[in-house]
Amino acid sequence: MFVTLIRVVILYLLIIVSMRIMGKRQIGELQTSELVVTILLSELAAIPLQDNKIPMLNSVLAILLLVAFEVLGSVFIVKSSKFRQIFLGNSLIVIRDGRIDIPQLKRLRLSIEDLLESLRGKDIFDISEVQYAILETNGQISVMLKPEHKTATAKMLKLPITDNGVHCTVVYDGKIVTSNFSDCNMNEHRLHDILNRKNLTLKDVMLMTADRAGNFNIIIKTGGIEH
């Protein structure tokens, strides 16, 4: 039992480190090679857990080798466009000016229903609004709307824009997060001053965020929200 526990801990940490080395991606954003490596890593990690008689070193070496191949492959992909094209393929246009490229869909073995489902996932229900739809190498659909259907921006409307920065966490579960202070123009004196004005203590705060302009949101542990 103790041997199994040690194996689980070692393999768990090894897989976590391996995935960190290969980069942060969601499952839906994995390239083909990354998905293959991810599946193989899980299989290799499971083998020594099923039988304690199997040397764990075999799986560890295989996992490290797979990670090395993936990292080396990513280097070649960055350095060589030809290698990327062979290894990952190309992004392909499936809709042009509101018209579906049927021959392209057939080559990709992608049904119109699948395409429409992907568009609906992006809140697009009318194909005529689409200027271009591109199937990326990771299987995701990127969409460019026609100019008249694009969401109006402040630049289009010629409105003045104030950059308040990002709302960053300054208190989490009653503890001050000083590492974010520089991003939101915060310090402990100002933080305690805000809490005092709201008649709150750090222990009362579940989450507090703030931006550079002085805007803040406080979620207290009882469920209330302060602004």
mmCIF file of C-alpha atoms in Angstrom:
data_model
loop_
_atom_site.group_PDB
_atom_site.id
_atom_site.type_symbol
_atom_site.label_atom_id
_atom_site.label_comp_id
_atom_site.label_asym_id
_atom_site.label_seq_id
_atom_site.Cartn_x
_atom_site.Cartn_y
_atom_site.Cartn_z
ATOM 1 C CA MET A 1 0.000 0.000 0.000
ATOM 2 C CA PHE A 2 2.801 2.390 0.925
ATOM 3 C CA VAL A 3 4.657 1.564 -2.316
ATOM 4 C CA THR A 4 1.518 2.343 -4.348
ATOM 5 C CA LEU A 5 1.110 5.658 -2.536
ATOM 6 C CA ILE A 6 4.711 6.648 -3.275
ATOM 7 C CA ARG A 7 4.273 5.709 -6.946
ATOM 8 C CA VAL A 8 1.092 7.770 -7.222
ATOM 9 C CA VAL A 9 2.758 10.838 -5.689
ATOM 10 C CA ILE A 10 5.844 10.569 -7.919
ATOM 11 C CA LEU A 11 3.873 10.046 -11.130
ATOM 12 C CA TYR A 12 1.377 12.763 -10.231
ATOM 13 C CA LEU A 13 4.139 15.310 -9.695
ATOM 14 C CA LEU A 14 5.934 14.153 -12.852
ATOM 15 C CA ILE A 15 2.810 14.568 -15.011
ATOM 16 C CA ILE A 16 2.092 18.006 -13.529
ATOM 17 C CA VAL A 17 5.654 19.159 -14.264
ATOM 18 C CA SER A 18 5.498 17.649 -17.757
ATOM 19 C CA MET A 19 2.240 19.452 -18.601
ATOM 20 C CA ARG A 20 3.673 22.708 -17.264
ATOM 21 C CA ILE A 21 6.729 22.294 -19.490
ATOM 22 C CA MET A 22 4.553 21.708 -22.566
ATOM 23 C CA GLY A 23 2.551 24.886 -21.847
ATOM 24 C CA LYS A 24 -0.916 25.964 -20.754
ATOM 25 C CA ARG A 25 -3.733 25.025 -23.106
ATOM 26 C CA GLN A 26 -7.300 23.898 -22.733
ATOM 27 C CA ILE A 27 -8.224 20.514 -24.207
ATOM 28 C CA GLY A 28 -10.110 22.170 -27.079
ATOM 29 C CA GLU A 29 -7.025 24.200 -27.995
ATOM 30 C CA LEU A 30 -4.565 21.293 -28.201
ATOM 31 C CA GLN A 31 -2.833 20.643 -31.492
ATOM 32 C CA THR A 32 -2.902 17.051 -32.770
ATOM 33 C CA SER A 33 0.604 16.252 -31.507
ATOM 34 C CA GLU A 34 -0.143 17.753 -28.094
ATOM 35 C CA LEU A 35 -3.340 15.721 -27.750
ATOM 36 C CA VAL A 36 -1.479 12.523 -28.685
ATOM 37 C CA VAL A 37 1.257 13.222 -26.139
ATOM 38 C CA THR A 38 -1.327 14.023 -23.453
ATOM 39 C CA ILE A 39 -3.117 10.695 -24.037
ATOM 40 C CA LEU A 40 0.164 8.772 -24.035
ATOM 41 C CA LEU A 41 1.273 10.457 -20.815
ATOM 42 C CA SER A 42 -1.882 9.335 -19.041
ATOM 43 C CA GLU A 43 -1.457 5.774 -20.323
ATOM 44 C CA LEU A 44 2.207 5.577 -19.347
ATOM 45 C CA ALA A 45 1.437 6.905 -15.881
ATOM 46 C CA ALA A 46 -1.335 4.323 -15.393
ATOM 47 C CA ILE A 47 0.808 1.258 -16.261
ATOM 48 C CA PRO A 48 3.025 1.162 -13.111
ATOM 49 C CA LEU A 49 0.004 1.998 -10.925
ATOM 50 C CA GLN A 50 -1.803 -1.157 -12.069
ATOM 51 C CA ASP A 51 1.009 -3.483 -11.087
ATOM 52 C CA ASN A 52 3.680 -2.706 -8.500
ATOM 53 C CA LYS A 53 5.923 -5.362 -10.043
ATOM 54 C CA ILE A 54 6.427 -3.234 -13.151
ATOM 55 C CA PRO A 55 9.523 -1.017 -12.778
ATOM 56 C CA MET A 56 8.408 2.573 -12.501
ATOM 57 C CA LEU A 57 11.636 3.780 -14.113
ATOM 58 C CA ASN A 58 10.412 2.510 -17.501
ATOM 59 C CA SER A 59 7.365 4.779 -17.409
ATOM 60 C CA VAL A 60 9.340 7.723 -16.032
ATOM 61 C CA LEU A 61 11.895 7.503 -18.842
ATOM 62 C CA ALA A 62 9.140 7.143 -21.467
ATOM 63 C CA ILE A 63 7.293 10.186 -20.075
ATOM 64 C CA LEU A 64 10.455 12.294 -20.062
ATOM 65 C CA LEU A 65 11.234 11.180 -23.623
ATOM 66 C CA LEU A 66 7.754 12.144 -24.843
ATOM 67 C CA VAL A 67 8.024 15.557 -23.208
ATOM 68 C CA ALA A 68 11.452 16.048 -24.790
ATOM 69 C CA PHE A 69 10.032 15.151 -28.233
ATOM 70 C CA GLU A 70 7.133 17.573 -27.763
ATOM 71 C CA VAL A 71 9.398 20.421 -26.651
ATOM 72 C CA LEU A 72 11.852 19.734 -29.478
ATOM 73 C CA GLY A 73 8.992 19.569 -31.975
ATOM 74 C CA SER A 74 7.637 22.922 -30.773
ATOM 75 C CA VAL A 75 11.089 24.456 -31.337
ATOM 76 C CA PHE A 76 11.154 23.184 -34.940
ATOM 77 C CA ILE A 77 7.590 24.457 -35.460
ATOM 78 C CA VAL A 78 8.657 27.951 -34.380
ATOM 79 C CA LYS A 79 11.837 27.886 -36.466
ATOM 80 C CA SER A 80 10.457 26.343 -39.677
ATOM 81 C CA SER A 81 7.179 27.209 -41.394
ATOM 82 C CA LYS A 82 7.535 24.126 -43.620
ATOM 83 C CA PHE A 83 7.858 21.861 -40.585
ATOM 84 C CA ARG A 84 4.802 23.509 -39.060
ATOM 85 C CA GLN A 85 2.832 22.997 -42.269
ATOM 86 C CA ILE A 86 3.768 19.298 -42.422
ATOM 87 C CA PHE A 87 3.335 18.672 -38.714
ATOM 88 C CA LEU A 88 0.219 20.757 -37.962
ATOM 89 C CA GLY A 89 -1.314 21.576 -41.322
ATOM 90 C CA ASN A 90 -2.769 24.929 -42.413
ATOM 91 C CA SER A 91 -5.722 27.054 -41.387
ATOM 92 C CA LEU A 92 -8.410 26.816 -44.067
ATOM 93 C CA ILE A 93 -11.207 29.202 -45.071
ATOM 94 C CA VAL A 94 -14.629 27.492 -45.002
ATOM 95 C CA ILE A 95 -16.860 30.571 -45.473
ATOM 96 C CA ARG A 96 -16.184 33.481 -47.830
ATOM 97 C CA ASP A 97 -18.474 36.503 -48.013
ATOM 98 C CA GLY A 98 -21.380 34.630 -46.474
ATOM 99 C CA ARG A 99 -21.008 31.584 -48.730
ATOM 100 C CA ILE A 100 -19.961 28.146 -47.505
ATOM 101 C CA ASP A 101 -17.081 26.515 -49.373
ATOM 102 C CA ILE A 102 -18.683 23.078 -49.837
ATOM 103 C CA PRO A 103 -15.663 21.436 -51.571
ATOM 104 C CA GLN A 104 -13.469 22.589 -48.683
ATOM 105 C CA LEU A 105 -15.865 21.067 -46.154
ATOM 106 C CA LYS A 106 -15.791 17.760 -48.036
ATOM 107 C CA ARG A 107 -11.994 17.703 -48.028
ATOM 108 C CA LEU A 108 -12.058 18.394 -44.288
ATOM 109 C CA ARG A 109 -14.839 15.826 -43.709
ATOM 110 C CA LEU A 110 -16.738 18.542 -41.865
ATOM 111 C CA SER A 111 -20.531 18.619 -42.114
ATOM 112 C CA ILE A 112 -22.545 21.797 -42.553
ATOM 113 C CA GLU A 113 -24.302 20.976 -39.272
ATOM 114 C CA ASP A 114 -20.948 20.943 -37.452
ATOM 115 C CA LEU A 115 -20.043 24.276 -39.011
ATOM 116 C CA LEU A 116 -23.387 25.832 -38.051
ATOM 117 C CA GLU A 117 -23.010 24.513 -34.510
ATOM 118 C CA SER A 118 -19.577 26.156 -34.217
ATOM 119 C CA LEU A 119 -21.013 29.450 -35.488
ATOM 120 C CA ARG A 120 -23.896 29.297 -33.003
ATOM 121 C CA GLY A 121 -21.314 28.801 -30.272
ATOM 122 C CA LYS A 122 -20.041 32.258 -31.253
ATOM 123 C CA ASP A 123 -23.592 33.729 -31.221
ATOM 124 C CA ILE A 124 -23.768 33.811 -35.020
ATOM 125 C CA PHE A 125 -27.038 32.441 -36.407
ATOM 126 C CA ASP A 126 -27.007 34.004 -39.889
ATOM 127 C CA ILE A 127 -24.246 32.872 -42.259
ATOM 128 C CA SER A 128 -24.814 35.942 -44.448
ATOM 129 C CA GLU A 129 -23.264 38.061 -41.659
ATOM 130 C CA VAL A 130 -19.932 36.231 -41.958
ATOM 131 C CA GLN A 131 -17.128 37.714 -44.053
ATOM 132 C CA TYR A 132 -14.693 34.863 -43.344
ATOM 133 C CA ALA A 133 -14.820 31.704 -41.244
ATOM 134 C CA ILE A 134 -11.507 29.910 -40.832
ATOM 135 C CA LEU A 135 -10.944 26.397 -39.500
ATOM 136 C CA GLU A 136 -7.768 26.603 -37.423
ATOM 137 C CA THR A 137 -5.249 23.790 -37.049
ATOM 138 C CA ASN A 138 -6.547 23.027 -33.544
ATOM 139 C CA GLY A 139 -10.083 22.456 -34.847
ATOM 140 C CA GLN A 140 -11.512 25.768 -33.647
ATOM 141 C CA ILE A 141 -13.461 28.108 -35.938
ATOM 142 C CA SER A 142 -12.367 31.757 -36.165
ATOM 143 C CA VAL A 143 -14.935 34.192 -37.549
ATOM 144 C CA MET A 144 -14.663 37.650 -39.080
ATOM 145 C CA LEU A 145 -18.018 39.412 -39.468
ATOM 146 C CA LYS A 146 -18.889 41.761 -42.291
ATOM 147 C CA PRO A 147 -18.241 45.415 -41.360
ATOM 148 C CA GLU A 148 -21.950 46.269 -41.030
ATOM 149 C CA HIS A 149 -22.471 43.443 -38.531
ATOM 150 C CA LYS A 150 -19.492 44.118 -36.293
ATOM 151 C CA THR A 151 -20.115 45.388 -32.770
ATOM 152 C CA ALA A 152 -19.582 49.127 -32.554
ATOM 153 C CA THR A 153 -16.467 50.135 -30.627
ATOM 154 C CA ALA A 154 -15.566 53.351 -28.845
ATOM 155 C CA LYS A 155 -13.128 54.110 -31.669
ATOM 156 C CA MET A 156 -15.874 53.757 -34.281
ATOM 157 C CA LEU A 157 -18.145 56.042 -32.278
ATOM 158 C CA LYS A 158 -15.241 58.436 -31.588
ATOM 159 C CA LEU A 159 -15.854 58.305 -27.841
ATOM 160 C CA PRO A 160 -13.173 59.257 -25.300
ATOM 161 C CA ILE A 161 -11.618 56.213 -23.648
ATOM 162 C CA THR A 162 -10.163 55.989 -20.144
ATOM 163 C CA ASP A 163 -7.863 53.082 -19.380
ATOM 164 C CA ASN A 164 -8.483 52.058 -15.777
ATOM 165 C CA GLY A 165 -6.323 48.959 -16.070
ATOM 166 C CA VAL A 166 -7.386 45.512 -15.016
ATOM 167 C CA HIS A 167 -9.288 44.706 -11.828
ATOM 168 C CA CYS A 168 -6.806 42.694 -9.789
ATOM 169 C CA THR A 169 -7.250 40.816 -6.524
ATOM 170 C CA VAL A 170 -5.949 42.679 -3.476
ATOM 171 C CA VAL A 171 -7.663 40.616 -0.748
ATOM 172 C CA TYR A 172 -8.561 36.947 -0.948
ATOM 173 C CA ASP A 173 -10.234 35.080 1.912
ATOM 174 C CA GLY A 174 -9.150 37.668 4.456
ATOM 175 C CA LYS A 175 -5.506 37.764 3.295
ATOM 176 C CA ILE A 176 -3.838 40.706 1.539
ATOM 177 C CA VAL A 177 -2.350 39.959 -1.898
ATOM 178 C CA THR A 178 0.494 42.481 -2.029
ATOM 179 C CA SER A 179 1.928 41.054 -5.272
ATOM 180 C CA ASN A 180 -0.879 42.762 -7.227
ATOM 181 C CA PHE A 181 -0.555 46.197 -5.619
ATOM 182 C CA SER A 182 1.624 47.676 -8.379
ATOM 183 C CA ASP A 183 -0.912 46.718 -11.085
ATOM 184 C CA CYS A 184 -3.811 48.542 -9.430
ATOM 185 C CA ASN A 185 -2.097 51.452 -7.663
ATOM 186 C CA MET A 186 -2.863 50.012 -4.225
ATOM 187 C CA ASN A 187 -1.034 49.997 -0.898
ATOM 188 C CA GLU A 188 -1.867 48.684 2.548
ATOM 189 C CA HIS A 189 -2.688 52.132 3.940
ATOM 190 C CA ARG A 190 -5.212 52.827 1.185
ATOM 191 C CA LEU A 191 -6.604 49.298 1.488
ATOM 192 C CA HIS A 192 -7.277 49.615 5.221
ATOM 193 C CA ASP A 193 -8.724 53.100 4.670
ATOM 194 C CA ILE A 194 -11.281 51.666 2.223
ATOM 195 C CA LEU A 195 -12.189 48.863 4.602
ATOM 196 C CA ASN A 196 -12.549 51.287 7.523
ATOM 197 C CA ARG A 197 -14.925 53.473 5.487
ATOM 198 C CA LYS A 198 -17.048 50.385 4.806
ATOM 199 C CA ASN A 199 -16.846 49.311 8.474
ATOM 200 C CA LEU A 200 -15.149 46.066 7.445
ATOM 201 C CA THR A 201 -12.103 44.133 8.613
ATOM 202 C CA LEU A 202 -9.915 41.801 6.585
ATOM 203 C CA LYS A 203 -11.637 38.819 8.195
ATOM 204 C CA ASP A 204 -14.955 40.003 6.718
ATOM 205 C CA VAL A 205 -13.662 40.012 3.124
ATOM 206 C CA MET A 206 -13.895 36.984 0.850
ATOM 207 C CA LEU A 207 -12.656 38.859 -2.228
ATOM 208 C CA MET A 208 -11.647 42.431 -3.001
ATOM 209 C CA THR A 209 -10.562 43.675 -6.413
ATOM 210 C CA ALA A 210 -9.408 47.146 -7.482
ATOM 211 C CA ASP A 211 -8.129 49.022 -10.537
ATOM 212 C CA ARG A 212 -5.755 51.936 -11.120
ATOM 213 C CA ALA A 213 -8.590 54.494 -11.183
ATOM 214 C CA GLY A 214 -9.623 53.705 -7.615
ATOM 215 C CA ASN A 215 -12.658 51.575 -8.449
ATOM 216 C CA PHE A 216 -13.082 48.529 -6.254
ATOM 217 C CA ASN A 217 -15.444 45.660 -5.539
ATOM 218 C CA ILE A 218 -15.698 43.852 -2.209
ATOM 219 C CA ILE A 219 -17.441 40.527 -1.700
ATOM 220 C CA ILE A 220 -17.928 39.910 2.007
ATOM 221 C CA LYS A 221 -18.196 36.450 3.504
ATOM 222 C CA THR A 222 -21.867 36.857 4.283
ATOM 223 C CA GLY A 223 -22.536 37.192 0.547
ATOM 224 C CA GLY A 224 -22.951 40.947 0.223
ATOM 225 C CA ILE A 225 -21.166 43.154 -2.308
ATOM 226 C CA GLU A 226 -19.660 46.582 -1.649
ATOM 227 C CA HIS A 227 -18.574 49.112 -4.298
#
